[in-house]
Each structure stands twice: as C-alpha cells, then as structure tokens.
N, CA, C and O atoms as a DFTB+ gen file, in Angstrom:
600 C
 N C O
     1  1      45.403      12.264      -7.603
     2  2      44.285      11.758      -8.364
     3  2      44.747      11.001      -9.603
     4  3      43.930      10.691     -10.470
     5  1      46.010      10.705      -9.701
     6  2      46.500      10.033     -10.897
     7  2      46.009       8.595     -11.001
     8  3      46.166       7.975     -12.052
     9  1      45.430       8.056      -9.959
    10  2      44.941       6.679     -10.002
    11  2      43.487       6.591     -10.448
    12  3      42.858       5.546     -10.280
    13  1      42.945       7.656     -11.009
    14  2      41.584       7.647     -11.529
    15  2      41.625       7.109     -12.954
    16  3      42.457       7.523     -13.761
    17  1      40.723       6.187     -13.252
    18  2      40.609       5.597     -14.580
    19  2      39.343       6.141     -15.232
    20  3      38.275       6.150     -14.620
    21  1      39.468       6.593     -16.476
    22  2      38.320       7.048     -17.256
    23  2      38.043       5.987     -18.301
    24  3      38.947       5.542     -19.008
    25  1      36.772       5.581     -18.394
    26  2      36.416       4.532     -19.347
    27  2      34.950       4.671     -19.716
    28  3      34.184       5.354     -19.037
    29  1      34.575       4.013     -20.800
    30  2      33.171       3.986     -21.166
    31  2      32.427       3.100     -20.183
    32  3      32.911       2.044     -19.778
    33  1      31.256       3.548     -19.816
    34  2      30.435       2.789     -18.875
    35  2      29.969       1.486     -19.513
    36  3      29.772       1.403     -20.725
    37  1      29.798       0.481     -18.678
    38  2      29.187      -0.784     -19.082
    39  2      27.879      -0.917     -18.312
    40  3      27.640      -0.193     -17.345
    41  1      27.046      -1.837     -18.746
    42  2      25.717      -2.001     -18.139
    43  2      25.788      -2.135     -16.617
    44  3      24.927      -1.608     -15.913
    45  1      26.790      -2.826     -16.110
    46  2      26.922      -3.022     -14.657
    47  2      27.147      -1.710     -13.909
    48  3      26.938      -1.652     -12.697
    49  1      27.571      -0.653     -14.613
    50  2      27.793       0.657     -13.989
    51  2      26.504       1.452     -13.837
    52  3      26.474       2.445     -13.109
    53  1      25.446       1.035     -14.506
    54  2      24.227       1.838     -14.565
    55  2      23.665       2.216     -13.190
    56  3      23.309       3.380     -13.004
    57  1      23.567       1.311     -12.227
    58  2      23.049       1.732     -10.913
    59  2      23.881       2.851     -10.270
    60  3      23.323       3.779      -9.685
    61  1      25.200       2.762     -10.377
    62  2      26.054       3.794      -9.782
    63  2      25.923       5.118     -10.539
    64  3      25.955       6.184      -9.923
    65  1      25.777       5.064     -11.855
    66  2      25.638       6.284     -12.639
    67  2      24.331       6.993     -12.302
    68  3      24.326       8.207     -12.093
    69  1      23.219       6.255     -12.244
    70  2      21.958       6.937     -11.932
    71  2      21.938       7.428     -10.489
    72  3      21.261       8.408     -10.178
    73  1      22.669       6.763      -9.615
    74  2      22.792       7.275      -8.241
    75  2      23.535       8.611      -8.243
    76  3      23.176       9.517      -7.491
    77  1      24.564       8.742      -9.078
    78  2      25.279      10.017      -9.196
    79  2      24.356      11.114      -9.725
    80  3      24.378      12.243      -9.235
    81  1      23.545      10.773     -10.731
    82  2      22.638      11.764     -11.305
    83  2      21.588      12.231     -10.298
    84  3      21.214      13.404     -10.279
    85  1      21.120      11.311      -9.469
    86  2      20.085      11.648      -8.487
    87  2      20.649      12.345      -7.255
    88  3      19.904      12.999      -6.525
    89  1      21.952      12.219      -7.010
    90  2      22.595      12.810      -5.839
    91  2      22.994      14.252      -6.141
    92  3      24.174      14.598      -6.180
    93  1      21.983      15.070      -6.350
    94  2      22.194      16.423      -6.830
    95  2      20.915      17.206      -6.549
    96  3      19.820      16.645      -6.591
    97  1      21.047      18.469      -6.270
    98  2      19.879      19.293      -5.933
    99  2      18.808      19.193      -7.012
   100  3      17.642      18.951      -6.698
   101  1      19.176      19.371      -8.265
   102  2      18.203      19.293      -9.347
   103  2      17.873      17.838      -9.695
   104  3      16.736      17.524     -10.048
   105  1      18.851      16.970      -9.596
   106  2      18.639      15.563      -9.912
   107  2      17.638      14.884      -9.006
   108  3      16.919      13.983      -9.439
   109  1      17.582      15.301      -7.760
   110  2      16.625      14.717      -6.817
   111  2      15.189      14.861      -7.305
   112  3      14.337      14.021      -7.014
   113  1      14.928      15.936      -8.053
   114  2      13.568      16.203      -8.521
   115  2      13.252      15.560      -9.870
   116  3      12.086      15.463     -10.251
   117  1      14.291      15.118     -10.598
   118  2      13.999      14.609     -11.943
   119  2      14.584      13.243     -12.255
   120  3      14.297      12.683     -13.313
   121  1      15.387      12.698     -11.372
   122  2      15.970      11.380     -11.596
   123  2      15.570      10.432     -10.481
   124  3      15.208      10.852      -9.382
   125  1      15.643       9.144     -10.786
   126  2      15.310       8.106      -9.823
   127  2      16.590       7.428      -9.371
   128  3      17.646       7.640      -9.967
   129  1      16.512       6.629      -8.341
   130  2      17.687       5.909      -7.859
   131  2      17.645       4.433      -8.215
   132  3      18.605       3.706      -7.959
   133  1      16.553       3.986      -8.797
   134  2      16.418       2.580      -9.203
   135  2      16.510       2.481     -10.723
   136  3      15.944       3.300     -11.447
   137  1      17.229       1.468     -11.193
   138  2      17.297       1.219     -12.627
   139  2      15.940       0.691     -13.075
   140  3      15.441      -0.298     -12.539
   141  1      15.352       1.356     -14.055
   142  2      14.070       0.892     -14.591
   143  2      14.202       0.773     -16.113
   144  3      15.284       0.953     -16.671
   145  1      13.089       0.469     -16.766
   146  2      13.100       0.246     -18.206
   147  2      13.560       1.486     -18.979
   148  3      14.248       1.360     -19.992
   149  1      13.190       2.670     -18.514
   150  2      13.596       3.904     -19.200
   151  2      15.114       4.079     -19.163
   152  3      15.716       4.428     -20.178
   153  1      15.737       3.842     -18.014
   154  2      17.193       3.929     -17.921
   155  2      17.858       2.856     -18.772
   156  3      18.870       3.119     -19.422
   157  1      17.303       1.655     -18.774
   158  2      17.843       0.558     -19.584
   159  2      17.815       0.933     -21.069
   160  3      18.805       0.745     -21.775
   161  1      16.689       1.460     -21.538
   162  2      16.550       1.871     -22.932
   163  2      17.568       2.958     -23.283
   164  3      18.236       2.891     -24.315
   165  1      17.670       3.949     -22.416
   166  2      18.597       5.053     -22.664
   167  2      20.043       4.562     -22.710
   168  3      20.807       4.958     -23.591
   169  1      20.415       3.706     -21.771
   170  2      21.787       3.179     -21.758
   171  2      22.068       2.394     -23.038
   172  3      23.128       2.547     -23.644
   173  1      21.125       1.564     -23.441
   174  2      21.297       0.766     -24.655
   175  2      21.488       1.665     -25.869
   176  3      22.339       1.390     -26.715
   177  1      20.703       2.740     -25.965
   178  2      20.814       3.674     -27.086
   179  2      22.162       4.398     -27.089
   180  3      22.792       4.534     -28.137
   181  1      22.601       4.856     -25.927
   182  2      23.894       5.547     -25.827
   183  2      25.016       4.591     -26.194
   184  3      25.916       4.943     -26.957
   185  1      24.962       3.390     -25.655
   186  2      26.010       2.393     -25.877
   187  2      26.112       2.004     -27.352
   188  3      27.205       1.717     -27.839
   189  1      24.994       1.992     -28.062
   190  2      24.969       1.576     -29.467
   191  2      25.346       2.701     -30.434
   192  3      25.618       2.435     -31.604
   193  1      25.366       3.935     -29.970
   194  2      25.587       5.094     -30.833
   195  2      27.065       5.487     -30.827
   196  3      27.587       5.874     -29.781
   197  1      27.746       5.397     -31.964
   198  2      29.177       5.726     -31.979
   199  2      29.483       7.204     -31.707
   200  3      30.637       7.561     -31.470
   201  1      28.465       8.055     -31.739
   202  2      28.682       9.482     -31.456
   203  2      28.379       9.831     -30.005
   204  3      28.418      11.004     -29.631
   205  1      28.081       8.846     -29.196
   206  2      27.784       9.067     -27.782
   207  2      28.688       8.206     -26.914
   208  3      28.978       7.054     -27.237
   209  1      29.122       8.784     -25.820
   210  2      29.911       8.045     -24.838
   211  2      29.423       8.415     -23.445
   212  3      29.341       9.592     -23.096
   213  1      29.104       7.411     -22.665
   214  2      28.846       7.605     -21.252
   215  2      30.144       7.220     -20.555
   216  3      30.546       6.056     -20.568
   217  1      30.788       8.198     -19.954
   218  2      32.115       8.011     -19.357
   219  2      31.987       7.970     -17.846
   220  3      31.253       8.757     -17.248
   221  1      32.712       7.039     -17.237
   222  2      32.766       6.974     -15.784
   223  2      34.201       7.180     -15.326
   224  3      35.155       6.811     -16.011
   225  1      34.325       7.773     -14.159
   226  2      35.612       7.921     -13.489
   227  2      35.625       6.907     -12.352
   228  3      34.744       6.908     -11.492
   229  1      36.619       6.056     -12.360
   230  2      36.709       4.982     -11.370
   231  2      38.001       5.128     -10.578
   232  3      39.068       5.379     -11.139
   233  1      37.884       4.967      -9.274
   234  2      39.059       5.031      -8.412
   235  2      38.927       3.945      -7.364
   236  3      37.908       3.851      -6.680
   237  1      39.943       3.140      -7.242
   238  2      39.964       2.024      -6.277
   239  2      38.715       1.150      -6.416
   240  3      38.146       0.699      -5.422
   241  1      38.297       0.920      -7.670
   242  2      37.157       0.055      -7.922
   243  2      35.797       0.682      -7.696
   244  3      34.784      -0.006      -7.818
   245  1      35.739       1.966      -7.369
   246  2      34.466       2.649      -7.118
   247  2      34.249       3.742      -8.154
   248  3      35.192       4.433      -8.541
   249  1      32.999       3.899      -8.606
   250  2      32.666       4.990      -9.507
   251  2      32.554       6.278      -8.695
   252  3      31.789       6.361      -7.735
   253  1      33.328       7.274      -9.098
   254  2      33.360       8.534      -8.368
   255  2      32.920       9.715      -9.218
   256  3      32.837      10.839      -8.722
   257  1      32.638       9.474     -10.490
   258  2      32.187      10.544     -11.361
   259  2      31.705      10.003     -12.688
   260  3      31.944       8.846     -13.034
   261  1      31.015      10.867     -13.430
   262  2      30.538      10.477     -14.761
   263  2      30.250      11.712     -15.590
   264  3      30.139      12.821     -15.066
   265  1      30.132      11.507     -16.878
   266  2      29.654      12.515     -17.806
   267  2      29.283      11.825     -19.105
   268  3      29.685      10.690     -19.360
   269  1      28.516      12.522     -19.919
   270  2      28.163      12.015     -21.236
   271  2      28.719      12.970     -22.279
   272  3      28.598      14.188     -22.152
   273  1      29.328      12.404     -23.310
   274  2      29.858      13.187     -24.422
   275  2      29.094      12.785     -25.678
   276  3      28.954      11.599     -25.979
   277  1      28.603      13.780     -26.403
   278  2      27.966      13.556     -27.693
   279  2      28.743      14.354     -28.727
   280  3      28.992      15.546     -28.548
   281  1      29.119      13.693     -29.801
   282  2      29.833      14.352     -30.892
   283  2      28.817      14.684     -31.979
   284  3      28.115      13.806     -32.482
   285  1      28.751      15.966     -32.331
   286  2      27.720      16.457     -33.238
   287  2      28.368      16.951     -34.532
   288  3      29.158      17.895     -34.512
   289  1      28.036      16.315     -35.653
   290  2      28.536      16.833     -36.923
   291  2      27.747      18.077     -37.305
   292  3      26.588      18.226     -36.918
   293  1      28.357      18.944     -38.044
   294  2      27.637      20.150     -38.450
   295  2      28.308      20.831     -39.631
   296  3      29.462      20.557     -39.959
   297  1      27.571      21.709     -40.249
   298  2      28.121      22.477     -41.365
   299  2      28.818      23.743     -40.883
   300  3      29.740      24.239     -41.530
   301  1      28.371      24.262     -39.741
   302  2      28.995      25.460     -39.186
   303  2      30.448      25.206     -38.819
   304  3      30.876      24.066     -38.634
   305  1      31.184      26.286     -38.721
   306  2      32.615      26.215     -38.415
   307  2      33.339      25.343     -39.437
   308  3      34.202      24.527     -39.111
   309  1      32.944      25.559     -40.686
   310  2      33.555      24.888     -41.833
   311  2      33.429      23.366     -41.746
   312  3      34.383      22.633     -42.003
   313  1      32.248      22.917     -41.382
   314  2      31.968      21.487     -41.349
   315  2      32.578      20.755     -40.173
   316  3      32.773      19.540     -40.220
   317  1      32.875      21.484     -39.132
   318  2      33.534      20.886     -37.976
   319  2      32.559      20.144     -37.069
   320  3      31.379      20.482     -36.975
   321  1      33.086      19.142     -36.420
   322  2      32.338      18.433     -35.389
   323  2      32.504      19.196     -34.077
   324  3      33.532      19.826     -33.832
   325  1      31.471      19.124     -33.242
   326  2      31.572      19.723     -31.908
   327  2      31.281      18.655     -30.868
   328  3      30.648      17.641     -31.162
   329  1      31.740      18.888     -29.677
   330  2      31.532      17.977     -28.565
   331  2      30.569      18.638     -27.578
   332  3      30.767      19.781     -27.165
   333  1      29.531      17.903     -27.212
   334  2      28.566      18.362     -26.213
   335  2      28.766      17.514     -24.963
   336  3      28.697      16.287     -25.022
   337  1      29.012      18.165     -23.843
   338  2      29.219      17.461     -22.577
   339  2      28.018      17.725     -21.687
   340  3      27.614      18.870     -21.490
   341  1      27.453      16.647     -21.152
   342  2      26.275      16.740     -20.295
   343  2      26.407      15.802     -19.108
   344  3      27.297      14.954     -19.054
   345  1      25.504      15.976     -18.167
   346  2      25.377      15.071     -17.010
   347  2      26.700      14.866     -16.274
   348  3      27.063      13.743     -15.925
   349  1      27.402      15.956     -16.047
   350  2      28.663      15.896     -15.318
   351  2      28.349      15.774     -13.830
   352  3      27.659      16.620     -13.262
   353  1      28.853      14.733     -13.215
   354  2      28.630      14.535     -11.786
   355  2      29.880      13.971     -11.132
   356  3      30.590      13.149     -11.710
   357  1      30.129      14.425      -9.931
   358  2      31.154      13.870      -9.058
   359  2      30.450      13.456      -7.780
   360  3      29.611      14.188      -7.254
   361  1      30.792      12.294      -7.291
   362  2      30.148      11.794      -6.072
   363  2      30.289      12.822      -4.947
   364  3      31.351      13.419      -4.770
   365  1      29.221      13.018      -4.198
   366  2      29.162      14.123      -3.229
   367  2      30.313      14.093      -2.225
   368  3      30.799      15.152      -1.825
   369  1      30.757      12.919      -1.811
   370  2      31.850      12.844      -0.832
   371  2      33.221      13.086      -1.463
   372  3      34.232      13.095      -0.760
   373  1      33.264      13.281      -2.784
   374  2      34.530      13.510      -3.482
   375  2      34.611      14.901      -4.101
   376  3      35.615      15.244      -4.726
   377  1      33.569      15.701      -3.934
   378  2      33.568      17.041      -4.515
   379  2      34.581      17.930      -3.811
   380  3      34.859      17.767      -2.623
   381  1      35.125      18.874      -4.571
   382  2      36.086      19.825      -4.004
   383  2      37.503      19.298      -3.920
   384  3      38.360      19.929      -3.300
   385  1      37.770      18.142      -4.537
   386  2      39.103      17.541      -4.471
   387  2      39.840      17.561      -5.812
   388  3      40.922      16.988      -5.944
   389  1      39.241      18.227      -6.804
   390  2      39.882      18.331      -8.107
   391  2      39.468      17.272      -9.110
   392  3      39.922      17.292     -10.254
   393  1      38.612      16.347      -8.697
   394  2      38.194      15.279      -9.594
   395  2      37.379      15.810     -10.771
   396  3      37.564      15.353     -11.899
   397  1      36.484      16.760     -10.532
   398  2      35.688      17.335     -11.606
   399  2      36.560      18.024     -12.643
   400  3      36.337      17.881     -13.845
   401  1      37.538      18.761     -12.183
   402  2      38.474      19.438     -13.092
   403  2      39.228      18.406     -13.932
   404  3      39.392      18.580     -15.139
   405  1      39.677      17.350     -13.299
   406  2      40.417      16.315     -14.002
   407  2      39.519      15.608     -15.019
   408  3      39.952      15.327     -16.137
   409  1      38.285      15.323     -14.642
   410  2      37.326      14.670     -15.533
   411  2      37.021      15.545     -16.750
   412  3      37.017      15.058     -17.881
   413  1      36.767      16.822     -16.522
   414  2      36.469      17.736     -17.623
   415  2      37.689      17.947     -18.528
   416  3      37.549      18.028     -19.748
   417  1      38.857      18.034     -17.945
   418  2      40.081      18.172     -18.747
   419  2      40.259      16.960     -19.645
   420  3      40.632      17.094     -20.810
   421  1      39.992      15.775     -19.103
   422  2      40.072      14.544     -19.888
   423  2      39.089      14.609     -21.061
   424  3      39.447      14.277     -22.191
   425  1      37.847      15.037     -20.792
   426  2      36.818      15.099     -21.839
   427  2      37.187      16.110     -22.922
   428  3      37.001      15.835     -24.107
   429  1      37.700      17.259     -22.541
   430  2      38.122      18.275     -23.510
   431  2      39.283      17.734     -24.355
   432  3      39.328      17.955     -25.565
   433  1      40.210      17.031     -23.719
   434  2      41.323      16.428     -24.457
   435  2      40.816      15.415     -25.482
   436  3      41.353      15.335     -26.587
   437  1      39.789      14.643     -25.129
   438  2      39.206      13.677     -26.077
   439  2      38.643      14.403     -27.296
   440  3      38.841      13.965     -28.429
   441  1      37.943      15.509     -27.063
   442  2      37.373      16.289     -28.165
   443  2      38.477      16.863     -29.041
   444  3      38.376      16.851     -30.268
   445  1      39.512      17.357     -28.418
   446  2      40.637      17.933     -29.164
   447  2      41.299      16.856     -30.029
   448  3      41.587      17.089     -31.203
   449  1      41.538      15.684     -29.448
   450  2      42.158      14.588     -30.194
   451  2      41.276      14.134     -31.355
   452  3      41.791      13.702     -32.387
   453  1      39.968      14.225     -31.202
   454  2      39.034      13.822     -32.246
   455  2      38.950      14.868     -33.363
   456  3      38.433      14.585     -34.444
   457  1      39.454      16.065     -33.103
   458  2      39.431      17.116     -34.103
   459  2      38.235      18.044     -34.002
   460  3      37.957      18.797     -34.936
   461  1      37.524      18.004     -32.887
   462  2      36.384      18.900     -32.701
   463  2      36.857      20.345     -32.674
   464  3      37.947      20.648     -32.188
   465  1      36.028      21.227     -33.200
   466  2      36.349      22.650     -33.205
   467  2      35.849      23.354     -31.955
   468  3      36.268      24.473     -31.659
   469  1      34.950      22.697     -31.218
   470  2      34.280      23.362     -30.112
   471  2      33.805      22.329     -29.105
   472  3      33.365      21.242     -29.478
   473  1      33.895      22.668     -27.846
   474  2      33.270      21.890     -26.777
   475  2      32.213      22.797     -26.169
   476  3      32.490      23.944     -25.817
   477  1      31.005      22.276     -26.050
   478  2      29.928      23.078     -25.481
   479  2      29.216      22.292     -24.391
   480  3      29.283      21.065     -24.331
   481  1      28.539      23.035     -23.540
   482  2      27.747      22.428     -22.485
   483  2      26.691      23.421     -22.054
   484  3      26.781      24.615     -22.343
   485  1      25.699      22.916     -21.363
   486  2      24.735      23.804     -20.730
   487  2      24.781      23.515     -19.235
   488  3      25.108      22.408     -18.806
   489  1      24.452      24.514     -18.471
   490  2      24.371      24.350     -17.032
   491  2      23.195      25.195     -16.547
   492  3      23.013      26.335     -16.976
   493  1      22.418      24.628     -15.666
   494  2      21.222      25.303     -15.174
   495  2      21.600      26.654     -14.573
   496  3      22.637      26.783     -13.922
   497  1      20.757      27.654     -14.793
   498  2      21.038      29.002     -14.291
   499  2      21.174      29.053     -12.769
   500  3      21.823      29.954     -12.238
   501  1      20.571      28.098     -12.068
   502  2      20.650      28.095     -10.608
   503  2      21.968      27.520     -10.080
   504  3      22.238      27.618      -8.883
   505  1      22.775      26.938     -10.926
   506  2      24.021      26.287     -10.502
   507  2      25.197      27.261     -10.513
   508  3      26.080      27.168     -11.366
   509  1      25.203      28.181      -9.580
   510  2      26.246      29.204      -9.563
   511  2      27.638      28.623      -9.336
   512  3      28.608      29.099      -9.925
   513  1      27.745      27.607      -8.494
   514  2      29.050      26.968      -8.287
   515  2      29.551      26.325      -9.576
   516  3      30.739      26.398      -9.892
   517  1      28.645      25.696     -10.314
   518  2      29.020      25.082     -11.590
   519  2      29.470      26.145     -12.589
   520  3      30.417      25.924     -13.343
   521  1      28.802      27.288     -12.599
   522  2      29.194      28.366     -13.509
   523  2      30.639      28.786     -13.230
   524  3      31.437      28.931     -14.156
   525  1      30.968      28.980     -11.960
   526  2      32.335      29.360     -11.585
   527  2      33.319      28.266     -11.998
   528  3      34.407      28.554     -12.496
   529  1      32.928      27.015     -11.787
   530  2      33.772      25.874     -12.136
   531  2      34.090      25.889     -13.635
   532  3      35.255      25.804     -14.022
   533  1      33.059      25.995     -14.476
   534  2      33.281      25.958     -15.923
   535  2      34.039      27.184     -16.414
   536  3      34.884      27.068     -17.302
   537  1      33.753      28.361     -15.852
   538  2      34.521      29.554     -16.209
   539  2      35.992      29.361     -15.854
   540  3      36.868      29.778     -16.612
   541  1      36.274      28.737     -14.720
   542  2      37.642      28.457     -14.301
   543  2      38.369      27.489     -15.228
   544  3      39.599      27.461     -15.263
   545  1      37.611      26.702     -15.972
   546  2      38.204      25.779     -16.948
   547  2      38.399      26.433     -18.317
   548  3      38.936      25.815     -19.236
   549  1      37.957      27.695     -18.445
   550  2      38.130      28.405     -19.698
   551  2      36.882      28.491     -20.560
   552  3      36.912      29.086     -21.637
   553  1      35.781      27.901     -20.096
   554  2      34.530      28.029     -20.847
   555  2      34.046      29.466     -20.737
   556  3      34.317      30.146     -19.747
   557  1      33.329      29.926     -21.756
   558  2      32.815      31.278     -21.811
   559  2      31.303      31.215     -21.970
   560  3      30.786      30.454     -22.787
   561  1      30.604      32.015     -21.186
   562  2      29.129      32.078     -21.286
   563  2      28.780      32.978     -22.470
   564  3      28.384      34.131     -22.299
   565  1      28.935      32.426     -23.674
   566  2      28.810      33.227     -24.885
   567  2      27.420      33.199     -25.506
   568  3      27.116      34.018     -26.373
   569  1      26.577      32.273     -25.076
   570  2      25.251      32.121     -25.673
   571  2      24.193      32.004     -24.586
   572  3      24.489      31.645     -23.446
   573  1      22.983      32.306     -24.949
   574  2      21.846      32.092     -24.048
   575  2      21.184      30.806     -24.495
   576  3      20.682      30.721     -25.616
   577  1      21.177      29.797     -23.624
   578  2      20.568      28.522     -23.969
   579  2      19.065      28.551     -23.707
   580  3      18.593      29.221     -22.789
   581  1      18.337      27.821     -24.517
   582  2      16.891      27.718     -24.345
   583  2      16.477      26.274     -24.472
   584  3      17.079      25.511     -25.228
   585  1      15.453      25.897     -23.737
   586  2      14.927      24.543     -23.770
   587  2      13.414      24.584     -23.802
   588  3      12.795      25.537     -23.330
   589  1      12.837      23.564     -24.352
   590  2      11.396      23.406     -24.380
   591  2      11.110      22.016     -23.840
   592  3      11.388      21.022     -24.511
   593  1      10.565      21.936     -22.650
   594  2      10.241      20.636     -22.052
   595  2       9.050      20.033     -22.783
   596  3       8.059      20.716     -23.040
   597  1       9.151      18.755     -23.114
   598  2       8.081      18.057     -23.831
   599  2       7.459      16.978     -22.970
   600  3       6.541      16.288     -23.413
C-alpha cells in the first residue's frame, strides 16, 4: 500500500467523496450520490477553513478513501489543540486490505506533527466492526458521546 497518496481534496474529487460517504450502511440513509448545492456549499466552507481538511486517499489515480480532520483550539489540556476525525471511509472493494489503518495512522501522525494533545472521533453505536478497528489503533472508548439532531 505504499503507493497510496494522501492529499487535500479538490472540487473535482467531490463526486467520488460523496459516493464513498453514501456507500455505507448508515450513509445510504443520510447521504446522496449526486453533487448538489448543499454538498457544494459544504465543500467550499471546508476548503476555505484553515482548521478543516478533507483528505482523500488516492491509488493509481482512483480515490479509495477519505476522511475529514478538524483542528479544535481549546483551553482544556493546558490550551492544547485537539484533532477531530470524521467521515472515515474506504471504498467497499478495498476494505479489509489495511488501507483504513494506513489512512488513520497518517491522520494521527498529522495531528502529532501539528502538536495536538488529543485525537478524538465518534462512531455510531451500531458500527461494531468500526469499534474494533479503532480500538485496534489504540483509541479508547473513554467518553459517552451525545448528539442532538436539528
């Protein structure tokens, strides 16, 4: 997998990224497969924000994975910044080959190089395979996450 390139997404990547998000048990119910105005707005906002990165994993010219990293400043942990990782996806035909582990390791390394004190993420309670995956990477289920849908 050493021929995988990690880079910030560009507008031309948007169709492939939203396809990755929708190619998922939960994503099928909440994401679309067509680029629309809402996706365009969101991409523009992420791209313009220096604390946000939409990262794609590319291999042989094809997008095979993605994730979003948000760097959050805070007063806790002695004023340390933390890294929030979301929307982690690996293309369905590439799952189980170590690409997700490599992608997450890359993202954690970016946070470490930036000086973040913590990397955090949330994962839906129904995603038992994802829980095992993140625990295997050294993440600890130390908090109970809560959300309020608006």
